[in-house]
Short mmCIF file of C-alpha atoms in Angstrom, two decimals:
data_model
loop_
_atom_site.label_atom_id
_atom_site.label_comp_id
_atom_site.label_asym_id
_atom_site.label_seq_id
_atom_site.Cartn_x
_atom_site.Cartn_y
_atom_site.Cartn_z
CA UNK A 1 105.71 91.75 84.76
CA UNK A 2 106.28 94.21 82.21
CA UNK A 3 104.71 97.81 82.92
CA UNK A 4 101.53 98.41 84.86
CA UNK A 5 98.97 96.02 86.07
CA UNK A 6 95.66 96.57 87.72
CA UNK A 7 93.26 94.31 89.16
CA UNK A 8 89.50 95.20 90.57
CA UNK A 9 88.52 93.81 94.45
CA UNK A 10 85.34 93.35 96.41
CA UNK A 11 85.60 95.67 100.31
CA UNK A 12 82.46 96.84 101.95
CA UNK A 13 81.72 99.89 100.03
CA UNK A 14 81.89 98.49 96.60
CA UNK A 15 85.21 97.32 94.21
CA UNK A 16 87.82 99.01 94.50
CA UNK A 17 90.52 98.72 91.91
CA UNK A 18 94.05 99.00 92.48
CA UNK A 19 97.39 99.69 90.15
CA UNK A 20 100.90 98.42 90.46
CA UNK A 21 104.22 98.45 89.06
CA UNK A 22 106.94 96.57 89.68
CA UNK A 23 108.02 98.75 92.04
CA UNK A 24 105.14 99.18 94.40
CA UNK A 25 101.55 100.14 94.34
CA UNK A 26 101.33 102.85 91.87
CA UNK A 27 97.46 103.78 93.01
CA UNK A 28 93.99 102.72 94.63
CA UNK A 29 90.83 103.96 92.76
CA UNK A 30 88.16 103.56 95.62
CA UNK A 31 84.49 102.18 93.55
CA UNK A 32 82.49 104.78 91.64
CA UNK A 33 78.80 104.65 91.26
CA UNK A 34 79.50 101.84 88.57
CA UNK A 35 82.32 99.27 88.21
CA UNK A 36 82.47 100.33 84.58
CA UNK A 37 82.82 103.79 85.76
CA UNK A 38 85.93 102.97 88.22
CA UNK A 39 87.80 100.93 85.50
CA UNK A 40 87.28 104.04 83.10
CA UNK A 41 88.92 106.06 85.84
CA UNK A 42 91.94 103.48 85.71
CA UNK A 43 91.88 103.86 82.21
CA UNK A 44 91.60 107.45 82.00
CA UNK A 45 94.81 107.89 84.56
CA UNK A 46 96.59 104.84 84.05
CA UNK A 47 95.98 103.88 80.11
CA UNK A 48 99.08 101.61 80.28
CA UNK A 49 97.90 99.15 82.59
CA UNK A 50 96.57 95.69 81.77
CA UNK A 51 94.57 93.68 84.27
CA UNK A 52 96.47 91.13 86.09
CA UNK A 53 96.30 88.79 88.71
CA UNK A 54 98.10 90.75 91.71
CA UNK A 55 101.73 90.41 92.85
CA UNK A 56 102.05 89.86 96.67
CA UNK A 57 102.71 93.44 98.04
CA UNK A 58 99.37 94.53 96.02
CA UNK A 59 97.61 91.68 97.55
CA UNK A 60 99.31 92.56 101.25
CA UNK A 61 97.57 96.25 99.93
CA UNK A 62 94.44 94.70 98.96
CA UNK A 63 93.79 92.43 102.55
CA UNK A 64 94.59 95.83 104.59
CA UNK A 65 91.97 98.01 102.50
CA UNK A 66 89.37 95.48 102.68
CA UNK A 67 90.31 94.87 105.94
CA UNK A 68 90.47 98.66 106.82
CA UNK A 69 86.70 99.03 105.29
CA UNK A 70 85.57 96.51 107.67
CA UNK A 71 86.41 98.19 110.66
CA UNK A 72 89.84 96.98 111.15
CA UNK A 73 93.11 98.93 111.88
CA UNK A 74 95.50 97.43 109.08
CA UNK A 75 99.12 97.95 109.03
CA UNK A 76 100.33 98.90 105.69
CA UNK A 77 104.34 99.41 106.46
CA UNK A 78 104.85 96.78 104.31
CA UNK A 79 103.17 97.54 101.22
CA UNK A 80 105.30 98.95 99.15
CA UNK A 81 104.70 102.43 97.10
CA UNK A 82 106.09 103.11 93.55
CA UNK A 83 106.64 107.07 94.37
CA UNK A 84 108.14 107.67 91.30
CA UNK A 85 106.01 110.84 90.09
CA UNK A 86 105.71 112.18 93.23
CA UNK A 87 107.41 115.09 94.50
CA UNK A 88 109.18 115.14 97.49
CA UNK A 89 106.70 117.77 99.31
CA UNK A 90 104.26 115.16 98.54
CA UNK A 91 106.20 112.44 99.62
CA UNK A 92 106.37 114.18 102.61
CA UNK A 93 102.88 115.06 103.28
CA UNK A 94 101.89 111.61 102.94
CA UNK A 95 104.58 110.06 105.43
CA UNK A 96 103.05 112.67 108.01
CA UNK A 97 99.65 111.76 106.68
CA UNK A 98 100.60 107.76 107.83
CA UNK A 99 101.45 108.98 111.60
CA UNK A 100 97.66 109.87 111.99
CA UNK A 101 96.24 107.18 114.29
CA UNK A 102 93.15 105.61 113.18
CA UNK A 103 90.25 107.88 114.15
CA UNK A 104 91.43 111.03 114.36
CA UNK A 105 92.15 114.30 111.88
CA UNK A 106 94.30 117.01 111.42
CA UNK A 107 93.81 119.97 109.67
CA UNK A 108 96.19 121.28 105.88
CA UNK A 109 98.05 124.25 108.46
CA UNK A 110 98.49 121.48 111.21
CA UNK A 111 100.33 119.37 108.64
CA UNK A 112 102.45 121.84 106.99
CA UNK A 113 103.62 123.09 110.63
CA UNK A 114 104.38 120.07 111.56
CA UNK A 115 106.82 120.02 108.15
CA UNK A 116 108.46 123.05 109.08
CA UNK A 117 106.90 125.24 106.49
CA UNK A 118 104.31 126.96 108.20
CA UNK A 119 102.74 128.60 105.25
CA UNK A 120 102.31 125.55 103.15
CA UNK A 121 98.66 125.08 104.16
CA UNK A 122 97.80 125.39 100.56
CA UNK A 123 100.54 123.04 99.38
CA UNK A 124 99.61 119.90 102.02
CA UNK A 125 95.96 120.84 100.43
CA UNK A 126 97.27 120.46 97.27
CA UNK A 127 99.41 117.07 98.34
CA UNK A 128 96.34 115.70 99.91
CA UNK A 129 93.94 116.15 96.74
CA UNK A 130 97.00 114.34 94.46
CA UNK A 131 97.04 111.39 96.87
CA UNK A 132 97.17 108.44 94.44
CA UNK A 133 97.09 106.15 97.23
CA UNK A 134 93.71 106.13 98.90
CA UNK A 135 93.37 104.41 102.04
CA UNK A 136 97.01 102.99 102.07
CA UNK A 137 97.96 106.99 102.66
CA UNK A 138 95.20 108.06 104.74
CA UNK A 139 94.47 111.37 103.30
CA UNK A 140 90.89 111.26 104.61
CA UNK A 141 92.28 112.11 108.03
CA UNK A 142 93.73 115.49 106.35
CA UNK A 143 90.93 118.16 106.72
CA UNK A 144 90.21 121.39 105.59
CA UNK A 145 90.19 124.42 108.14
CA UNK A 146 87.21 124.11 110.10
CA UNK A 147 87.98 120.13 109.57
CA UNK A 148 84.85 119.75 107.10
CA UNK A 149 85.29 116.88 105.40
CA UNK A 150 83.99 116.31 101.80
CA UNK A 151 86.45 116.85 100.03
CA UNK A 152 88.68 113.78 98.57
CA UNK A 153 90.95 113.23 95.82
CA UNK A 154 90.76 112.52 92.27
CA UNK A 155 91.20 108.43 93.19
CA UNK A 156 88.29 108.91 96.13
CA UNK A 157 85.24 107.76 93.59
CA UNK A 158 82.15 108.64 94.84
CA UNK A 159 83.12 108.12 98.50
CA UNK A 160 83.59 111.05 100.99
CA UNK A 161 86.13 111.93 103.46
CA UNK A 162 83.26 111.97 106.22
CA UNK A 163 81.97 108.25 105.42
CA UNK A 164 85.54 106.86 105.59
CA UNK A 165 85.95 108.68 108.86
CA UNK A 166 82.86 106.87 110.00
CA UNK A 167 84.36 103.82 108.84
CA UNK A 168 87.44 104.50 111.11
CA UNK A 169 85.46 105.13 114.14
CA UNK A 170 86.00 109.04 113.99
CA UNK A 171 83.71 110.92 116.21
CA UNK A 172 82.69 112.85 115.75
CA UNK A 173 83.17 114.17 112.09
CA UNK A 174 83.39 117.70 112.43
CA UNK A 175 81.81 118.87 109.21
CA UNK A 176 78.52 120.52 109.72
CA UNK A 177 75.52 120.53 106.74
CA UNK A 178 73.90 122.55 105.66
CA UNK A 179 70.79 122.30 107.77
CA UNK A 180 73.00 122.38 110.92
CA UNK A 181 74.81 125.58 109.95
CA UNK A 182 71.76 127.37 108.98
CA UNK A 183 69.79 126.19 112.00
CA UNK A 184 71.46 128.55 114.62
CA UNK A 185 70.83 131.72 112.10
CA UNK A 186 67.14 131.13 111.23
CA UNK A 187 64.88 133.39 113.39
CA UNK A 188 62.88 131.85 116.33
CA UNK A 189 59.00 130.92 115.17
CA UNK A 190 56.51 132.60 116.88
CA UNK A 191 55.08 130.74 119.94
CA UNK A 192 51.07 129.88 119.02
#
């Protein structure tokens, strides 16, 4: 194989679409509203790459995210990761990222204590919304302050931190909506 290669899969929530060199998995692109939509994101990030049919570590990728959509606890240790444009902070955040066991969270200031650098909050936040490899590096588990959980990264699609949690089993999500953080603050009605 010569460059990048791509392919598009079937999982519960909709095709997915994964890249590869021949180093590792380069990125998963979880669906958009649209397949046509999720191969323009592939396209738009990764113009380079041709669809192919998958080498064995992408297809060892592929079993564990469909598997990890169904309600299974995949092990990806074996999937290999081409980490060639990531920086070693990053690198970093998303080996801590791994240790996270299935159904639970930790916050961006949890993570960057646990890395020794205390006030790098902002930089795991920054890690986590870079994280070309959705699912694989669970960077749904990494929440905000507060743990809401809507945010996701640039690969997530239209898929949100809180439904994969629910996926995983996490309960409960900690994020709050609108309704339910306006509901303590709105005045009592008068009784009738």
């Amino acid at each position: 194989m010569v460059g990048r290669g791509y392919t598009i899969f079937d999982t519960g929530i909709g095709r997915c679409g994964i890249i590869w060199s021949s180093t590792g998995v380069v990125a998963v692109q979880l669906p958009e509203a649209r397949e046509i939509d999720t191969r323009r994101r592939i396209f738009a990030v990764h113009p380079e790459a041709r669809e192919q049919t998958a080498p064995l570590n992408t297809e060892l990728a592929i079993e564990g995210i469909v598997a990890l959509l169904q309600g299974s606890d995949p092990d990806f240790s074996d999937v290999s990761l081409d980490a060639g444009g990531v920086s070693p902070f990053n690198r970093r955040v998303y080996e801590y990222a791994c240790t996270i066991p299935r159904g639970e969270t930790r916050t961006y200031h949890e993570i960057a204590r646990a890395l020794g650098a205390s006030g790098a909050a902002h930089s795991v936040a920054q890690a986590i919304s870079k994280n070309p490899y959705m699912l694989i590096v669970p960077c749904h588990r990494v929440l905000e302050a507060g743990n809401y959980a809507d945010r996701i990264s640039p690969y997530g699609g239209v898929i949100s931190k809180r439904r994969l949690l629910a996926l995983e089993g996490a309960h409960p999500v900690a994020s709050k909506t609108l309704f339910e953080v306006l509901l303590p603050v709105a005045p009592p009605r008068p009784s009738t």
